[in-house]
PDB file of C-alpha atoms in Angstrom:
ATOM      1  CA  UNK A   1      18.734  12.142  24.526  1.00  0.00           C
ATOM      2  CA  UNK A   2      17.599  12.492  20.924  1.00  0.00           C
ATOM      3  CA  UNK A   3      14.818  14.005  18.846  1.00  0.00           C
ATOM      4  CA  UNK A   4      13.554  13.889  15.300  1.00  0.00           C
ATOM      5  CA  UNK A   5      10.433  15.085  13.540  1.00  0.00           C
ATOM      6  CA  UNK A   6       8.322  12.214  14.946  1.00  0.00           C
ATOM      7  CA  UNK A   7       9.897  11.370  18.325  1.00  0.00           C
ATOM      8  CA  UNK A   8      11.837  12.500  21.387  1.00  0.00           C
ATOM      9  CA  UNK A   9      13.760   9.930  23.448  1.00  0.00           C
ATOM     10  CA  UNK A  10      14.813   9.938  27.118  1.00  0.00           C
ATOM     11  CA  UNK A  11      16.852   7.100  28.629  1.00  0.00           C
ATOM     12  CA  UNK A  12      17.611   5.742  32.101  1.00  0.00           C
ATOM     13  CA  UNK A  13      20.088   2.992  32.924  1.00  0.00           C
ATOM     14  CA  UNK A  14      20.990   1.348  36.235  1.00  0.00           C
ATOM     15  CA  UNK A  15      24.117  -0.686  35.533  1.00  0.00           C
ATOM     16  CA  UNK A  16      24.241  -2.236  39.011  1.00  0.00           C
ATOM     17  CA  UNK A  17      20.747  -3.700  38.549  1.00  0.00           C
ATOM     18  CA  UNK A  18      21.136  -4.197  34.787  1.00  0.00           C
ATOM     19  CA  UNK A  19      17.982  -2.198  34.035  1.00  0.00           C
ATOM     20  CA  UNK A  20      17.577  -0.041  30.941  1.00  0.00           C
ATOM     21  CA  UNK A  21      14.517   2.152  30.365  1.00  0.00           C
ATOM     22  CA  UNK A  22      13.752   4.380  27.400  1.00  0.00           C
ATOM     23  CA  UNK A  23      10.836   6.823  27.161  1.00  0.00           C
ATOM     24  CA  UNK A  24       9.933   7.844  23.632  1.00  0.00           C
ATOM     25  CA  UNK A  25       7.279  10.397  22.700  1.00  0.00           C
ATOM     26  CA  UNK A  26       5.952   9.524  19.268  1.00  0.00           C
ATOM     27  CA  UNK A  27       3.397  10.764  16.815  1.00  0.00           C
ATOM     28  CA  UNK A  28       2.033   8.669  13.975  1.00  0.00           C
ATOM     29  CA  UNK A  29      -0.926   8.462  11.624  1.00  0.00           C
ATOM     30  CA  UNK A  30      -1.800   5.043  13.115  1.00  0.00           C
ATOM     31  CA  UNK A  31      -3.570   4.618  16.452  1.00  0.00           C
ATOM     32  CA  UNK A  32      -1.693   3.625  19.580  1.00  0.00           C
ATOM     33  CA  UNK A  33      -3.200   0.136  19.416  1.00  0.00           C
ATOM     34  CA  UNK A  34      -2.189  -0.232  15.748  1.00  0.00           C
ATOM     35  CA  UNK A  35       1.357   0.873  16.619  1.00  0.00           C
ATOM     36  CA  UNK A  36       1.601  -1.591  19.514  1.00  0.00           C
ATOM     37  CA  UNK A  37       0.208  -4.422  17.369  1.00  0.00           C
ATOM     38  CA  UNK A  38       2.579  -3.861  14.448  1.00  0.00           C
ATOM     39  CA  UNK A  39       5.626  -3.252  16.655  1.00  0.00           C
ATOM     40  CA  UNK A  40       4.967  -6.438  18.637  1.00  0.00           C
ATOM     41  CA  UNK A  41       5.178  -8.453  15.416  1.00  0.00           C
ATOM     42  CA  UNK A  42       8.648  -7.142  14.539  1.00  0.00           C
ATOM     43  CA  UNK A  43      10.129  -7.062  18.044  1.00  0.00           C
ATOM     44  CA  UNK A  44       9.873 -10.763  18.901  1.00  0.00           C
ATOM     45  CA  UNK A  45      13.447 -12.073  19.271  1.00  0.00           C
ATOM     46  CA  UNK A  46      14.585 -14.709  16.808  1.00  0.00           C
ATOM     47  CA  UNK A  47      15.771 -18.032  18.155  1.00  0.00           C
ATOM     48  CA  UNK A  48      19.416 -18.886  17.419  1.00  0.00           C
ATOM     49  CA  UNK A  49      22.379 -20.554  19.157  1.00  0.00           C
ATOM     50  CA  UNK A  50      22.422 -17.844  21.847  1.00  0.00           C
ATOM     51  CA  UNK A  51      18.732 -16.933  22.235  1.00  0.00           C
ATOM     52  CA  UNK A  52      16.459 -19.828  23.166  1.00  0.00           C
ATOM     53  CA  UNK A  53      13.119 -20.454  24.883  1.00  0.00           C
ATOM     54  CA  UNK A  54      11.626 -17.256  23.496  1.00  0.00           C
ATOM     55  CA  UNK A  55       8.294 -16.219  25.000  1.00  0.00           C
ATOM     56  CA  UNK A  56       6.074 -13.314  24.021  1.00  0.00           C
ATOM     57  CA  UNK A  57       2.810 -12.295  25.636  1.00  0.00           C
ATOM     58  CA  UNK A  58      -0.235 -11.115  23.757  1.00  0.00           C
ATOM     59  CA  UNK A  59      -1.004  -7.420  23.907  1.00  0.00           C
ATOM     60  CA  UNK A  60      -2.320  -6.581  27.361  1.00  0.00           C
ATOM     61  CA  UNK A  61      -4.549  -3.542  27.950  1.00  0.00           C
ATOM     62  CA  UNK A  62      -4.703  -2.404  31.591  1.00  0.00           C
ATOM     63  CA  UNK A  63      -4.993   0.628  33.795  1.00  0.00           C
ATOM     64  CA  UNK A  64      -2.015   0.918  36.145  1.00  0.00           C
ATOM     65  CA  UNK A  65      -1.383   3.945  38.364  1.00  0.00           C
ATOM     66  CA  UNK A  66      -4.264   5.742  36.674  1.00  0.00           C
ATOM     67  CA  UNK A  67      -2.772   5.306  33.207  1.00  0.00           C
ATOM     68  CA  UNK A  68      -4.475   3.211  30.530  1.00  0.00           C
ATOM     69  CA  UNK A  69      -1.654   1.322  28.860  1.00  0.00           C
ATOM     70  CA  UNK A  70      -1.088  -1.341  26.233  1.00  0.00           C
ATOM     71  CA  UNK A  71       1.959  -3.563  26.667  1.00  0.00           C
ATOM     72  CA  UNK A  72       3.610  -6.858  25.834  1.00  0.00           C
ATOM     73  CA  UNK A  73       6.594  -8.708  27.284  1.00  0.00           C
ATOM     74  CA  UNK A  74       9.336 -10.694  25.554  1.00  0.00           C
ATOM     75  CA  UNK A  75      11.780 -13.024  27.274  1.00  0.00           C
ATOM     76  CA  UNK A  76      14.494 -15.451  26.256  1.00  0.00           C
ATOM     77  CA  UNK A  77      17.283 -17.496  27.781  1.00  0.00           C
ATOM     78  CA  UNK A  78      20.806 -16.599  26.698  1.00  0.00           C
ATOM     79  CA  UNK A  79      23.228 -19.445  26.044  1.00  0.00           C
ATOM     80  CA  UNK A  80      26.992 -19.362  25.659  1.00  0.00           C
ATOM     81  CA  UNK A  81      28.798 -22.566  24.649  1.00  0.00           C
ATOM     82  CA  UNK A  82      25.469 -24.406  25.037  1.00  0.00           C
ATOM     83  CA  UNK A  83      25.147 -23.333  28.678  1.00  0.00           C
ATOM     84  CA  UNK A  84      22.411 -21.016  29.913  1.00  0.00           C
ATOM     85  CA  UNK A  85      24.041 -17.906  31.344  1.00  0.00           C
ATOM     86  CA  UNK A  86      21.042 -15.630  31.945  1.00  0.00           C
ATOM     87  CA  UNK A  87      17.482 -14.727  31.071  1.00  0.00           C
ATOM     88  CA  UNK A  88      16.645 -11.436  29.385  1.00  0.00           C
ATOM     89  CA  UNK A  89      13.298  -9.666  29.639  1.00  0.00           C
ATOM     90  CA  UNK A  90      11.974  -6.663  27.790  1.00  0.00           C
ATOM     91  CA  UNK A  91       8.649  -4.924  27.556  1.00  0.00           C
ATOM     92  CA  UNK A  92       7.135  -2.243  25.373  1.00  0.00           C
ATOM     93  CA  UNK A  93       4.496  -0.141  27.105  1.00  0.00           C
ATOM     94  CA  UNK A  94       2.276   2.267  25.151  1.00  0.00           C
ATOM     95  CA  UNK A  95       0.483   5.148  26.850  1.00  0.00           C
ATOM     96  CA  UNK A  96      -1.786   7.239  24.626  1.00  0.00           C
ATOM     97  CA  UNK A  97      -1.627  10.971  25.340  1.00  0.00           C
ATOM     98  CA  UNK A  98      -4.113  11.915  22.632  1.00  0.00           C
ATOM     99  CA  UNK A  99      -5.075  10.426  19.265  1.00  0.00           C
ATOM    100  CA  UNK A 100      -1.974   9.743  17.172  1.00  0.00           C
ATOM    101  CA  UNK A 101       0.352  10.858  19.992  1.00  0.00           C
ATOM    102  CA  UNK A 102       1.719   8.424  22.565  1.00  0.00           C
ATOM    103  CA  UNK A 103       4.535   7.614  24.950  1.00  0.00           C
ATOM    104  CA  UNK A 104       6.321   4.318  24.318  1.00  0.00           C
ATOM    105  CA  UNK A 105       8.329   2.964  27.236  1.00  0.00           C
ATOM    106  CA  UNK A 106      10.944   0.286  26.586  1.00  0.00           C
ATOM    107  CA  UNK A 107      12.042  -1.651  29.685  1.00  0.00           C
ATOM    108  CA  UNK A 108      14.872  -4.168  29.524  1.00  0.00           C
ATOM    109  CA  UNK A 109      16.656  -6.124  32.212  1.00  0.00           C
ATOM    110  CA  UNK A 110      18.559  -9.275  32.936  1.00  0.00           C
ATOM    111  CA  UNK A 111      17.451 -12.032  35.318  1.00  0.00           C
ATOM    112  CA  UNK A 112      14.504 -10.070  36.744  1.00  0.00           C
ATOM    113  CA  UNK A 113      11.063 -10.937  35.420  1.00  0.00           C
ATOM    114  CA  UNK A 114       8.967  -8.098  34.083  1.00  0.00           C
ATOM    115  CA  UNK A 115       5.422  -8.108  35.405  1.00  0.00           C
ATOM    116  CA  UNK A 116       2.681  -5.595  36.153  1.00  0.00           C
ATOM    117  CA  UNK A 117       4.284  -4.531  39.467  1.00  0.00           C
ATOM    118  CA  UNK A 118       7.654  -3.973  37.791  1.00  0.00           C
ATOM    119  CA  UNK A 119       6.094  -1.968  34.949  1.00  0.00           C
ATOM    120  CA  UNK A 120       4.235   0.198  37.471  1.00  0.00           C
ATOM    121  CA  UNK A 121       7.605   1.436  38.821  1.00  0.00           C
ATOM    122  CA  UNK A 122       8.147   3.264  35.523  1.00  0.00           C
ATOM    123  CA  UNK A 123       4.654   4.791  35.262  1.00  0.00           C
ATOM    124  CA  UNK A 124       5.144   7.309  38.042  1.00  0.00           C
ATOM    125  CA  UNK A 125       5.573  10.362  35.832  1.00  0.00           C
ATOM    126  CA  UNK A 126       3.824  13.549  34.846  1.00  0.00           C
ATOM    127  CA  UNK A 127       3.966  15.035  31.364  1.00  0.00           C
ATOM    128  CA  UNK A 128       3.622  18.785  31.008  1.00  0.00           C
ATOM    129  CA  UNK A 129       3.229  20.754  27.822  1.00  0.00           C
ATOM    130  CA  UNK A 130       4.995  24.112  27.674  1.00  0.00           C
TER     131      UNK A 130
END
């Protein structure tokens, strides 16, 4: 979908299921773990009249589908006129390809909890260099 000197982005959206996924190849002078740690700090939603009950996991390091990943999950309830209308979930998954080069996967959806099984659905890919 887009590229710049440090990243290339590919997106997938399923409107019927309200799922949005973005794959972003990035390069940086910081390690993958440092990137995940610093991005987690700035990506936590801020509580306001619409976003309440915000939850954020710690960084989780796991191997899923043969890929060593680092991820965290945010969630919040959305309120309209003081009534809860839905719950939003998003996750950032980091997969290191080589030092200072990683794939960041952003997964967002509405009313469907993100967990390890859900994340694994988006790890079935192969990257080829050519």
